[in-house]
Amino acid sequence: MGKKTQELVKKAGLNVNELIKKLNKAYADEWLAYIQYWTGAQVAQGLMRPNVQSELKEHAAEELAHAQMLSERIIQLGGAPILDPEDYFKQTNCGYDAPKDFDVKALLKQNIAGERCAIAVYNDLLNYTRGKDPVTMHIARHIMQEEQEHEQDLEDLLTDITSK
Ligand code: FE
Ligand code: FE
Ligand code: MG
């Protein structure tokens, strides 16, 4: 529990509980994104299967790293990360879109939608913390940059596959 950390955030005018709630909602998103990418990589079929699988696996690992960053910040702010995976579904912003069509194009499209949702979530978190909590803002900025890279990587793969 970072006593001074919490004091500074409160002094800057943020409601610490509300901030922790937002971070936990993003944390739920990251776990679900991790599972969605990881599962998609297992079942992917179709054109450029190995390329798509390695990109999905790479993104899964990055989503898990995002969950780690959020968990650390939640704890510094005096909270705890969501403890029961059932609550991921209750608190998520972006939801979980189970892979049903295993074709690489369908998988890419559903993960692109997830990335676009994630980008909006971190944009909101940036606006919420701007000028008040530079450390959380920096985390949100860092994660948003990676989500934008994810969106681009998947769009590029989809373009390459559909132009064949
Ligand atoms: Fe992420
Ligand atoms: Fe992502
Ligand atoms: Mg990538």
PDB file of C-alpha atoms and ligand atoms in Angstrom:
ATOM      1  CA  MET A   1       0.000   0.000   0.000  1.00  0.00           C
ATOM      2  CA  GLY A   2       1.648   3.214  -1.145  1.00  0.00           C
ATOM      3  CA  LYS A   3       0.582   5.730   1.487  1.00  0.00           C
ATOM      4  CA  LYS A   4       2.199   8.777  -0.115  1.00  0.00           C
ATOM      5  CA  THR A   5       1.058   7.616  -3.558  1.00  0.00           C
ATOM      6  CA  GLN A   6      -2.571   7.558  -2.432  1.00  0.00           C
ATOM      7  CA  GLU A   7      -2.209  10.872  -0.599  1.00  0.00           C
ATOM      8  CA  LEU A   8      -0.881  12.593  -3.741  1.00  0.00           C
ATOM      9  CA  VAL A   9      -3.635  11.203  -5.950  1.00  0.00           C
ATOM     10  CA  LYS A  10      -6.316  12.300  -3.478  1.00  0.00           C
ATOM     11  CA  LYS A  11      -4.739  15.738  -3.143  1.00  0.00           C
ATOM     12  CA  ALA A  12      -4.803  16.114  -6.917  1.00  0.00           C
ATOM     13  CA  GLY A  13      -8.581  15.691  -6.766  1.00  0.00           C
ATOM     14  CA  LEU A  14      -9.057  12.089  -7.864  1.00  0.00           C
ATOM     15  CA  ASN A  15     -11.393   9.665  -6.141  1.00  0.00           C
ATOM     16  CA  VAL A  16      -8.993   6.802  -5.450  1.00  0.00           C
ATOM     17  CA  ASN A  17     -11.735   4.165  -5.249  1.00  0.00           C
ATOM     18  CA  GLU A  18     -13.159   5.260  -8.573  1.00  0.00           C
ATOM     19  CA  LEU A  19      -9.676   5.166 -10.119  1.00  0.00           C
ATOM     20  CA  ILE A  20      -9.088   1.642  -8.754  1.00  0.00           C
ATOM     21  CA  LYS A  21     -12.462   0.593 -10.180  1.00  0.00           C
ATOM     22  CA  LYS A  22     -11.493   1.871 -13.625  1.00  0.00           C
ATOM     23  CA  LEU A  23      -8.125   0.114 -13.405  1.00  0.00           C
ATOM     24  CA  ASN A  24      -9.819  -3.132 -12.399  1.00  0.00           C
ATOM     25  CA  LYS A  25     -12.230  -2.898 -15.336  1.00  0.00           C
ATOM     26  CA  ALA A  26      -9.244  -2.507 -17.666  1.00  0.00           C
ATOM     27  CA  TYR A  27      -7.551  -5.384 -15.829  1.00  0.00           C
ATOM     28  CA  ALA A  28     -10.578  -7.601 -16.541  1.00  0.00           C
ATOM     29  CA  ASP A  29     -10.370  -6.574 -20.213  1.00  0.00           C
ATOM     30  CA  GLU A  30      -6.704  -7.540 -20.371  1.00  0.00           C
ATOM     31  CA  TRP A  31      -7.267 -11.033 -18.978  1.00  0.00           C
ATOM     32  CA  LEU A  32     -10.142 -11.632 -21.360  1.00  0.00           C
ATOM     33  CA  ALA A  33      -8.086 -10.293 -24.278  1.00  0.00           C
ATOM     34  CA  TYR A  34      -5.248 -12.603 -23.237  1.00  0.00           C
ATOM     35  CA  ILE A  35      -7.571 -15.628 -23.201  1.00  0.00           C
ATOM     36  CA  GLN A  36      -9.231 -14.637 -26.487  1.00  0.00           C
ATOM     37  CA  TYR A  37      -5.876 -14.247 -28.264  1.00  0.00           C
ATOM     38  CA  TRP A  38      -4.387 -17.379 -26.723  1.00  0.00           C
ATOM     39  CA  THR A  39      -7.411 -19.501 -27.655  1.00  0.00           C
ATOM     40  CA  GLY A  40      -7.614 -17.998 -31.143  1.00  0.00           C
ATOM     41  CA  ALA A  41      -3.961 -18.905 -31.729  1.00  0.00           C
ATOM     42  CA  GLN A  42      -4.720 -22.543 -30.876  1.00  0.00           C
ATOM     43  CA  VAL A  43      -7.620 -22.985 -33.281  1.00  0.00           C
ATOM     44  CA  ALA A  44      -6.643 -20.713 -36.206  1.00  0.00           C
ATOM     45  CA  GLN A  45      -7.044 -22.169 -39.683  1.00  0.00           C
ATOM     46  CA  GLY A  46      -6.603 -20.863 -43.186  1.00  0.00           C
ATOM     47  CA  LEU A  47      -4.285 -18.638 -45.177  1.00  0.00           C
ATOM     48  CA  MET A  48      -0.997 -17.643 -43.519  1.00  0.00           C
ATOM     49  CA  ARG A  49      -1.892 -19.727 -40.456  1.00  0.00           C
ATOM     50  CA  PRO A  50       1.654 -19.680 -38.955  1.00  0.00           C
ATOM     51  CA  ASN A  51       1.960 -15.898 -39.335  1.00  0.00           C
ATOM     52  CA  VAL A  52      -1.425 -15.301 -37.750  1.00  0.00           C
ATOM     53  CA  GLN A  53      -0.749 -17.754 -34.934  1.00  0.00           C
ATOM     54  CA  SER A  54       2.547 -16.143 -34.012  1.00  0.00           C
ATOM     55  CA  GLU A  55       1.037 -12.652 -34.026  1.00  0.00           C
ATOM     56  CA  LEU A  56      -1.892 -13.789 -31.857  1.00  0.00           C
ATOM     57  CA  LYS A  57       0.469 -15.499 -29.407  1.00  0.00           C
ATOM     58  CA  GLU A  58       2.660 -12.421 -29.233  1.00  0.00           C
ATOM     59  CA  HIS A  59      -0.339 -10.202 -28.535  1.00  0.00           C
ATOM     60  CA  ALA A  60      -1.601 -12.628 -25.869  1.00  0.00           C
ATOM     61  CA  ALA A  61       1.723 -12.265 -24.031  1.00  0.00           C
ATOM     62  CA  GLU A  62       1.515  -8.471 -24.288  1.00  0.00           C
ATOM     63  CA  GLU A  63      -2.055  -8.406 -22.924  1.00  0.00           C
ATOM     64  CA  LEU A  64      -0.875 -10.450 -19.936  1.00  0.00           C
ATOM     65  CA  ALA A  65       1.940  -7.941 -19.371  1.00  0.00           C
ATOM     66  CA  HIS A  66      -0.696  -5.167 -19.421  1.00  0.00           C
ATOM     67  CA  ALA A  67      -2.669  -7.015 -16.724  1.00  0.00           C
ATOM     68  CA  GLN A  68       0.540  -7.137 -14.668  1.00  0.00           C
ATOM     69  CA  MET A  69       1.128  -3.368 -14.996  1.00  0.00           C
ATOM     70  CA  LEU A  70      -2.459  -2.617 -13.982  1.00  0.00           C
ATOM     71  CA  SER A  71      -2.305  -5.017 -11.030  1.00  0.00           C
ATOM     72  CA  GLU A  72       0.836  -3.333  -9.709  1.00  0.00           C
ATOM     73  CA  ARG A  73      -0.754   0.105  -9.926  1.00  0.00           C
ATOM     74  CA  ILE A  74      -3.988  -1.078  -8.290  1.00  0.00           C
ATOM     75  CA  ILE A  75      -1.960  -2.391  -5.347  1.00  0.00           C
ATOM     76  CA  GLN A  76       0.069   0.837  -5.061  1.00  0.00           C
ATOM     77  CA  LEU A  77      -3.223   2.714  -4.843  1.00  0.00           C
ATOM     78  CA  GLY A  78      -4.376   0.532  -1.942  1.00  0.00           C
ATOM     79  CA  GLY A  79      -6.671  -1.805  -3.882  1.00  0.00           C
ATOM     80  CA  ALA A  80      -6.492  -5.419  -5.000  1.00  0.00           C
ATOM     81  CA  PRO A  81      -6.780  -6.784  -8.514  1.00  0.00           C
ATOM     82  CA  ILE A  82      -9.978  -8.744  -9.257  1.00  0.00           C
ATOM     83  CA  LEU A  83      -9.502 -12.055  -7.462  1.00  0.00           C
ATOM     84  CA  ASP A  84     -12.191 -14.218  -9.023  1.00  0.00           C
ATOM     85  CA  PRO A  85     -12.156 -14.731 -12.811  1.00  0.00           C
ATOM     86  CA  GLU A  86     -15.972 -14.789 -12.747  1.00  0.00           C
ATOM     87  CA  ASP A  87     -15.755 -11.090 -12.016  1.00  0.00           C
ATOM     88  CA  TYR A  88     -13.833 -10.472 -15.253  1.00  0.00           C
ATOM     89  CA  PHE A  89     -17.117 -10.949 -17.073  1.00  0.00           C
ATOM     90  CA  LYS A  90     -18.995  -8.672 -14.689  1.00  0.00           C
ATOM     91  CA  GLN A  91     -16.497  -5.827 -14.867  1.00  0.00           C
ATOM     92  CA  THR A  92     -15.170  -5.934 -18.423  1.00  0.00           C
ATOM     93  CA  ASN A  93     -15.610  -2.962 -20.764  1.00  0.00           C
ATOM     94  CA  CYS A  94     -14.824  -4.834 -23.967  1.00  0.00           C
ATOM     95  CA  GLY A  95     -16.256  -8.270 -23.208  1.00  0.00           C
ATOM     96  CA  TYR A  96     -15.137 -11.642 -24.465  1.00  0.00           C
ATOM     97  CA  ASP A  97     -15.824 -12.720 -28.021  1.00  0.00           C
ATOM     98  CA  ALA A  98     -15.257 -16.486 -28.114  1.00  0.00           C
ATOM     99  CA  PRO A  99     -13.666 -17.755 -31.344  1.00  0.00           C
ATOM    100  CA  LYS A 100     -16.417 -19.642 -33.186  1.00  0.00           C
ATOM    101  CA  ASP A 101     -15.337 -19.267 -36.806  1.00  0.00           C
ATOM    102  CA  PHE A 102     -11.728 -20.518 -36.801  1.00  0.00           C
ATOM    103  CA  ASP A 103     -10.844 -18.937 -40.131  1.00  0.00           C
ATOM    104  CA  VAL A 104      -7.939 -16.506 -39.709  1.00  0.00           C
ATOM    105  CA  LYS A 105      -9.969 -13.656 -41.262  1.00  0.00           C
ATOM    106  CA  ALA A 106     -12.783 -14.052 -38.720  1.00  0.00           C
ATOM    107  CA  LEU A 107     -10.293 -14.285 -35.846  1.00  0.00           C
ATOM    108  CA  LEU A 108      -8.447 -11.182 -37.011  1.00  0.00           C
ATOM    109  CA  LYS A 109     -11.689  -9.225 -37.349  1.00  0.00           C
ATOM    110  CA  GLN A 110     -12.881 -10.082 -33.861  1.00  0.00           C
ATOM    111  CA  ASN A 111      -9.529  -9.195 -32.330  1.00  0.00           C
ATOM    112  CA  ILE A 112      -9.403  -5.917 -34.273  1.00  0.00           C
ATOM    113  CA  ALA A 113     -12.772  -5.024 -32.698  1.00  0.00           C
ATOM    114  CA  GLY A 114     -11.305  -5.835 -29.281  1.00  0.00           C
ATOM    115  CA  GLU A 115      -8.276  -3.620 -29.892  1.00  0.00           C
ATOM    116  CA  ARG A 116     -10.470  -0.714 -30.953  1.00  0.00           C
ATOM    117  CA  CYS A 117     -12.439  -1.074 -27.725  1.00  0.00           C
ATOM    118  CA  ALA A 118      -9.197  -1.222 -25.699  1.00  0.00           C
ATOM    119  CA  ILE A 119      -7.857   1.935 -27.373  1.00  0.00           C
ATOM    120  CA  ALA A 120     -11.031   3.801 -26.339  1.00  0.00           C
ATOM    121  CA  VAL A 121     -10.759   2.486 -22.748  1.00  0.00           C
ATOM    122  CA  TYR A 122      -7.174   3.762 -22.384  1.00  0.00           C
ATOM    123  CA  ASN A 123      -8.066   7.043 -24.009  1.00  0.00           C
ATOM    124  CA  ASP A 124     -10.736   7.505 -21.303  1.00  0.00           C
ATOM    125  CA  LEU A 125      -8.237   6.559 -18.596  1.00  0.00           C
ATOM    126  CA  LEU A 126      -5.743   9.079 -19.994  1.00  0.00           C
ATOM    127  CA  ASN A 127      -8.360  11.821 -19.897  1.00  0.00           C
ATOM    128  CA  TYR A 128      -9.396  10.822 -16.375  1.00  0.00           C
ATOM    129  CA  THR A 129      -5.854  10.936 -14.967  1.00  0.00           C
ATOM    130  CA  ARG A 130      -4.385  13.803 -17.004  1.00  0.00           C
ATOM    131  CA  GLY A 131      -2.856  16.441 -14.745  1.00  0.00           C
ATOM    132  CA  LYS A 132      -3.791  14.436 -11.641  1.00  0.00           C
ATOM    133  CA  ASP A 133      -1.980  11.121 -11.590  1.00  0.00           C
ATOM    134  CA  PRO A 134       1.025  11.179 -13.935  1.00  0.00           C
ATOM    135  CA  VAL A 135       2.085   7.642 -13.031  1.00  0.00           C
ATOM    136  CA  THR A 136      -1.247   6.011 -13.940  1.00  0.00           C
ATOM    137  CA  MET A 137      -1.392   8.306 -16.962  1.00  0.00           C
ATOM    138  CA  HIS A 138       1.992   7.052 -18.098  1.00  0.00           C
ATOM    139  CA  ILE A 139       0.855   3.419 -17.745  1.00  0.00           C
ATOM    140  CA  ALA A 140      -2.315   4.162 -19.740  1.00  0.00           C
ATOM    141  CA  ARG A 141      -0.275   5.925 -22.416  1.00  0.00           C
ATOM    142  CA  HIS A 142       2.172   3.037 -22.651  1.00  0.00           C
ATOM    143  CA  ILE A 143      -0.580   0.427 -22.917  1.00  0.00           C
ATOM    144  CA  MET A 144      -2.555   2.515 -25.418  1.00  0.00           C
ATOM    145  CA  GLN A 145       0.513   2.741 -27.649  1.00  0.00           C
ATOM    146  CA  GLU A 146       0.765  -1.065 -27.664  1.00  0.00           C
ATOM    147  CA  GLU A 147      -2.976  -1.466 -28.349  1.00  0.00           C
ATOM    148  CA  GLN A 148      -2.589   0.852 -31.337  1.00  0.00           C
ATOM    149  CA  GLU A 149       0.307  -1.284 -32.562  1.00  0.00           C
ATOM    150  CA  HIS A 150      -1.876  -4.384 -32.096  1.00  0.00           C
ATOM    151  CA  GLU A 151      -4.685  -2.847 -34.135  1.00  0.00           C
ATOM    152  CA  GLN A 152      -2.252  -1.987 -36.922  1.00  0.00           C
ATOM    153  CA  ASP A 153      -0.563  -5.420 -36.921  1.00  0.00           C
ATOM    154  CA  LEU A 154      -3.911  -7.202 -37.261  1.00  0.00           C
ATOM    155  CA  GLU A 155      -5.189  -4.807 -39.914  1.00  0.00           C
ATOM    156  CA  ASP A 156      -1.987  -5.386 -41.906  1.00  0.00           C
ATOM    157  CA  LEU A 157      -2.350  -9.170 -41.691  1.00  0.00           C
ATOM    158  CA  LEU A 158      -5.985  -8.978 -42.751  1.00  0.00           C
ATOM    159  CA  THR A 159      -5.032  -6.777 -45.717  1.00  0.00           C
ATOM    160  CA  ASP A 160      -2.295  -9.195 -46.789  1.00  0.00           C
ATOM    161  CA  ILE A 161      -4.607 -12.202 -46.506  1.00  0.00           C
ATOM    162  CA  THR A 162      -7.565 -10.633 -48.310  1.00  0.00           C
ATOM    163  CA  SER A 163      -5.417  -9.259 -51.151  1.00  0.00           C
ATOM    164  CA  LYS A 164      -4.181 -12.719 -52.149  1.00  0.00           C
TER     165      LYS A 164
HETATM  166 FE    FE B   1      -3.804  -4.868 -23.628  1.00  0.00          FE
HETATM  167 FE    FE B   2      -3.986  -5.410 -27.467  1.00  0.00          FE
HETATM  168 MG    MG B   3       2.179  -7.371 -32.877  1.00  0.00          MG
END
